Amino acid sequence: MVAKPFLTDIKILRERGRRHLEAGAVTEGYKADRATVLKLLNEALATEIVCVLRYKRHYFMASGINAQSVAAEFLQHANEEQMHADQIAARIVQLGGDPNFSPEGLLTRSHAEYVEGNSLIDMIREDLVAERIAIDSYREMVTYLGSDDPTTRRMLEGILAMEEEHADDLVSLLEEMGSG
Ligand SMILES: [Fe+2]
Ligand SMILES: [Fe+2]
């Protein structure tokens, strides 16, 4: 019985590494469908930008009605969504794509919605809805990528974990306010 080699022959690896140098990190061994991955990442980027905008609006509105601890939570989430947007944009470029920052069509590309909310409770609820949408879409992307693009998958898993923390924070805020 001949053992199945689990690595490509070194000679072939070395030859492949020299071809298409301009593609940078995207090598011939890249298994995912790059166009689909870039489309998904641009949708995730739009989602994060919409979330930054919504949390910023909520942060300033909550500050205005003197709800400092909730406002602080909104601001922290806004900053973390911005971090996610930056991570995703960087990965899009690394994969040879163009990060779409255009305000035109932003809401259509985004999975989550932009809802201003009339009260503090409304704002928290809308943020929770958006987080839950993000959680499901990130989980689906992770499953879709499987082992075809481990780097993108790992990044999305990290973001997914943080969206779950955000949702958890928001539920706690609702409970504290007696609206859980
Ligand atoms: Fe995020
Ligand atoms: Fe989030």
mmCIF file of C-alpha atoms and ligand atoms in Angstrom:
data_model
loop_
_atom_site.group_PDB
_atom_site.id
_atom_site.type_symbol
_atom_site.label_atom_id
_atom_site.label_comp_id
_atom_site.label_asym_id
_atom_site.label_seq_id
_atom_site.Cartn_x
_atom_site.Cartn_y
_atom_site.Cartn_z
ATOM 1 C CA MET A 1 0.000 0.000 0.000
ATOM 2 C CA VAL A 2 1.421 3.345 -1.060
ATOM 3 C CA ALA A 3 0.801 6.229 1.373
ATOM 4 C CA LYS A 4 -1.071 9.128 -0.223
ATOM 5 C CA PRO A 5 1.176 12.187 -0.310
ATOM 6 C CA PHE A 6 -0.540 15.044 1.513
ATOM 7 C CA LEU A 7 1.753 17.758 0.190
ATOM 8 C CA THR A 8 2.401 18.800 -3.377
ATOM 9 C CA ASP A 9 5.832 17.775 -4.595
ATOM 10 C CA ILE A 10 8.433 20.410 -3.608
ATOM 11 C CA LYS A 11 9.591 20.866 -7.178
ATOM 12 C CA ILE A 12 6.034 21.648 -8.331
ATOM 13 C CA LEU A 13 5.448 24.002 -5.365
ATOM 14 C CA ARG A 14 8.630 25.903 -6.253
ATOM 15 C CA GLU A 15 7.670 26.169 -9.933
ATOM 16 C CA ARG A 16 4.150 27.348 -9.110
ATOM 17 C CA GLY A 17 5.439 29.964 -6.657
ATOM 18 C CA ARG A 18 7.364 31.607 -9.501
ATOM 19 C CA ARG A 19 4.368 31.938 -11.819
ATOM 20 C CA HIS A 20 1.922 34.904 -11.714
ATOM 21 C CA LEU A 21 3.918 36.840 -9.113
ATOM 22 C CA GLU A 22 1.641 39.860 -9.632
ATOM 23 C CA ALA A 23 -1.227 37.956 -7.990
ATOM 24 C CA GLY A 24 0.600 38.277 -4.655
ATOM 25 C CA ALA A 25 -1.139 36.302 -1.932
ATOM 26 C CA VAL A 26 -3.524 34.653 -4.405
ATOM 27 C CA THR A 27 -1.620 31.574 -5.518
ATOM 28 C CA GLU A 28 -2.579 28.789 -7.912
ATOM 29 C CA GLY A 29 -3.544 26.720 -4.887
ATOM 30 C CA TYR A 30 -6.273 29.223 -3.888
ATOM 31 C CA LYS A 31 -9.337 27.014 -3.917
ATOM 32 C CA ALA A 32 -12.247 29.387 -3.347
ATOM 33 C CA ASP A 33 -14.187 31.135 -6.105
ATOM 34 C CA ARG A 34 -12.487 34.520 -5.867
ATOM 35 C CA ALA A 35 -15.312 36.512 -7.504
ATOM 36 C CA THR A 36 -17.881 35.111 -5.074
ATOM 37 C CA VAL A 37 -15.615 35.669 -2.075
ATOM 38 C CA LEU A 38 -15.050 39.304 -3.141
ATOM 39 C CA LYS A 39 -18.793 39.838 -3.587
ATOM 40 C CA LEU A 40 -19.526 38.377 -0.136
ATOM 41 C CA LEU A 41 -16.766 40.468 1.437
ATOM 42 C CA ASN A 42 -18.072 43.655 -0.165
ATOM 43 C CA GLU A 43 -21.545 42.886 1.214
ATOM 44 C CA ALA A 44 -19.978 42.349 4.641
ATOM 45 C CA LEU A 45 -18.088 45.645 4.246
ATOM 46 C CA ALA A 46 -21.348 47.469 3.453
ATOM 47 C CA THR A 47 -23.003 45.811 6.472
ATOM 48 C CA GLU A 48 -20.199 46.986 8.768
ATOM 49 C CA ILE A 49 -20.312 50.550 7.415
ATOM 50 C CA VAL A 50 -24.100 50.720 7.929
ATOM 51 C CA CYS A 51 -23.583 49.395 11.464
ATOM 52 C CA VAL A 52 -20.944 52.072 12.175
ATOM 53 C CA LEU A 53 -23.356 54.779 10.987
ATOM 54 C CA ARG A 54 -26.280 53.418 12.989
ATOM 55 C CA TYR A 55 -24.246 53.034 16.192
ATOM 56 C CA LYS A 56 -22.805 56.548 15.767
ATOM 57 C CA ARG A 57 -26.269 58.030 15.382
ATOM 58 C CA HIS A 58 -27.410 56.087 18.479
ATOM 59 C CA TYR A 59 -24.301 57.162 20.413
ATOM 60 C CA PHE A 60 -24.940 60.865 19.817
ATOM 61 C CA MET A 61 -28.679 60.567 20.457
ATOM 62 C CA ALA A 62 -28.159 58.633 23.708
ATOM 63 C CA SER A 63 -25.562 61.190 24.830
ATOM 64 C CA GLY A 64 -28.187 63.877 24.228
ATOM 65 C CA ILE A 65 -30.715 62.198 26.508
ATOM 66 C CA ASN A 66 -28.118 61.627 29.209
ATOM 67 C CA ALA A 67 -27.879 57.856 28.989
ATOM 68 C CA GLN A 68 -24.111 57.735 29.424
ATOM 69 C CA SER A 69 -23.557 54.012 30.024
ATOM 70 C CA VAL A 70 -25.670 53.023 27.017
ATOM 71 C CA ALA A 71 -24.004 55.721 24.901
ATOM 72 C CA ALA A 72 -20.587 54.338 25.882
ATOM 73 C CA GLU A 73 -21.666 50.866 24.752
ATOM 74 C CA PHE A 74 -22.907 52.248 21.404
ATOM 75 C CA LEU A 75 -19.609 54.050 20.865
ATOM 76 C CA GLN A 76 -17.579 50.942 21.640
ATOM 77 C CA HIS A 77 -19.640 48.923 19.176
ATOM 78 C CA ALA A 78 -19.291 51.655 16.521
ATOM 79 C CA ASN A 79 -15.506 51.526 16.903
ATOM 80 C CA GLU A 80 -15.453 47.739 16.711
ATOM 81 C CA GLU A 81 -17.651 47.702 13.576
ATOM 82 C CA GLN A 82 -15.176 50.188 12.055
ATOM 83 C CA MET A 83 -12.354 47.784 12.884
ATOM 84 C CA HIS A 84 -14.261 44.985 11.130
ATOM 85 C CA ALA A 85 -14.820 47.190 8.074
ATOM 86 C CA ASP A 86 -11.075 47.914 7.924
ATOM 87 C CA GLN A 87 -10.120 44.248 8.288
ATOM 88 C CA ILE A 88 -12.539 43.264 5.517
ATOM 89 C CA ALA A 89 -11.371 46.036 3.170
ATOM 90 C CA ALA A 90 -7.747 45.005 3.683
ATOM 91 C CA ARG A 91 -8.577 41.379 2.880
ATOM 92 C CA ILE A 92 -10.461 42.416 -0.287
ATOM 93 C CA VAL A 93 -7.341 44.234 -1.500
ATOM 94 C CA GLN A 94 -5.130 41.278 -0.546
ATOM 95 C CA LEU A 95 -7.352 39.066 -2.717
ATOM 96 C CA GLY A 96 -6.891 41.448 -5.644
ATOM 97 C CA GLY A 97 -10.333 43.081 -5.393
ATOM 98 C CA ASP A 98 -11.678 46.604 -4.906
ATOM 99 C CA PRO A 99 -13.292 47.488 -1.589
ATOM 100 C CA ASN A 100 -16.586 49.242 -2.328
ATOM 101 C CA PHE A 101 -16.959 52.304 -0.094
ATOM 102 C CA SER A 102 -19.472 54.025 -2.343
ATOM 103 C CA PRO A 103 -22.463 55.514 -0.470
ATOM 104 C CA GLU A 104 -24.505 54.721 -3.567
ATOM 105 C CA GLY A 105 -26.287 51.423 -3.048
ATOM 106 C CA LEU A 106 -24.723 51.000 0.398
ATOM 107 C CA LEU A 107 -28.022 49.982 2.024
ATOM 108 C CA THR A 108 -28.807 47.555 -0.778
ATOM 109 C CA ARG A 109 -25.440 45.832 -0.414
ATOM 110 C CA SER A 110 -25.701 45.731 3.374
ATOM 111 C CA HIS A 111 -27.459 42.845 5.109
ATOM 112 C CA ALA A 112 -28.334 44.902 8.184
ATOM 113 C CA GLU A 113 -30.668 47.908 8.074
ATOM 114 C CA TYR A 114 -30.235 51.490 9.198
ATOM 115 C CA VAL A 115 -33.001 52.232 11.711
ATOM 116 C CA GLU A 116 -32.748 55.363 13.825
ATOM 117 C CA GLY A 117 -35.163 54.347 16.589
ATOM 118 C CA ASN A 118 -37.345 56.767 18.578
ATOM 119 C CA SER A 119 -36.321 55.843 22.105
ATOM 120 C CA LEU A 120 -33.304 54.361 23.840
ATOM 121 C CA ILE A 121 -35.058 50.980 24.004
ATOM 122 C CA ASP A 122 -35.901 51.202 20.280
ATOM 123 C CA MET A 123 -32.271 51.933 19.467
ATOM 124 C CA ILE A 124 -30.992 48.985 21.483
ATOM 125 C CA ARG A 125 -33.609 46.689 19.915
ATOM 126 C CA GLU A 126 -32.714 47.774 16.383
ATOM 127 C CA ASP A 127 -29.019 47.250 17.102
ATOM 128 C CA LEU A 128 -29.793 43.796 18.438
ATOM 129 C CA VAL A 129 -31.765 42.957 15.269
ATOM 130 C CA ALA A 130 -28.827 44.126 13.130
ATOM 131 C CA GLU A 131 -26.339 42.075 15.168
ATOM 132 C CA ARG A 132 -28.508 38.977 14.819
ATOM 133 C CA ILE A 133 -28.656 39.478 11.033
ATOM 134 C CA ALA A 134 -24.865 39.903 10.944
ATOM 135 C CA ILE A 135 -24.374 36.770 13.081
ATOM 136 C CA ASP A 136 -26.397 34.629 10.670
ATOM 137 C CA SER A 137 -24.763 36.030 7.541
ATOM 138 C CA TYR A 138 -21.221 35.632 8.924
ATOM 139 C CA ARG A 139 -21.979 32.087 10.028
ATOM 140 C CA GLU A 140 -23.199 31.270 6.512
ATOM 141 C CA MET A 141 -20.080 32.791 4.958
ATOM 142 C CA VAL A 142 -17.848 30.748 7.271
ATOM 143 C CA THR A 143 -19.688 27.562 6.257
ATOM 144 C CA TYR A 144 -19.508 28.508 2.572
ATOM 145 C CA LEU A 145 -15.727 29.041 2.718
ATOM 146 C CA GLY A 146 -15.039 25.756 4.511
ATOM 147 C CA SER A 147 -11.388 24.968 3.885
ATOM 148 C CA ASP A 148 -11.222 26.780 0.517
ATOM 149 C CA ASP A 149 -9.918 30.066 1.962
ATOM 150 C CA PRO A 150 -8.815 29.521 5.582
ATOM 151 C CA THR A 151 -7.477 33.071 6.024
ATOM 152 C CA THR A 152 -10.748 34.763 5.086
ATOM 153 C CA ARG A 153 -12.665 32.183 7.081
ATOM 154 C CA ARG A 154 -10.554 32.794 10.212
ATOM 155 C CA MET A 155 -11.047 36.564 9.889
ATOM 156 C CA LEU A 156 -14.817 36.114 9.541
ATOM 157 C CA GLU A 157 -14.891 33.719 12.515
ATOM 158 C CA GLY A 158 -13.216 36.410 14.633
ATOM 159 C CA ILE A 159 -15.742 39.013 13.512
ATOM 160 C CA LEU A 160 -18.626 36.568 14.092
ATOM 161 C CA ALA A 161 -17.459 36.011 17.684
ATOM 162 C CA MET A 162 -17.457 39.762 18.293
ATOM 163 C CA GLU A 163 -20.951 40.225 16.794
ATOM 164 C CA GLU A 164 -22.149 37.541 19.212
ATOM 165 C CA GLU A 165 -20.599 39.523 22.084
ATOM 166 C CA HIS A 166 -22.346 42.656 20.801
ATOM 167 C CA ALA A 167 -25.724 40.881 20.736
ATOM 168 C CA ASP A 168 -25.076 39.607 24.251
ATOM 169 C CA ASP A 169 -24.200 43.148 25.478
ATOM 170 C CA LEU A 170 -27.413 44.520 23.989
ATOM 171 C CA VAL A 171 -29.590 41.839 25.585
ATOM 172 C CA SER A 172 -27.981 42.695 28.947
ATOM 173 C CA LEU A 173 -28.767 46.387 28.403
ATOM 174 C CA LEU A 174 -32.414 45.562 27.641
ATOM 175 C CA GLU A 175 -32.607 43.412 30.784
ATOM 176 C CA GLU A 176 -31.091 46.164 32.916
ATOM 177 C CA MET A 177 -33.721 48.516 31.578
ATOM 178 C CA GLY A 178 -36.482 46.049 32.374
ATOM 179 C CA SER A 179 -37.265 45.427 28.706
ATOM 180 C CA GLY A 180 -35.628 42.066 28.191
HETATM 181 FE FE FE B 1 -19.006 44.083 12.915
HETATM 182 FE FE FE B 2 -21.620 44.114 15.943
#
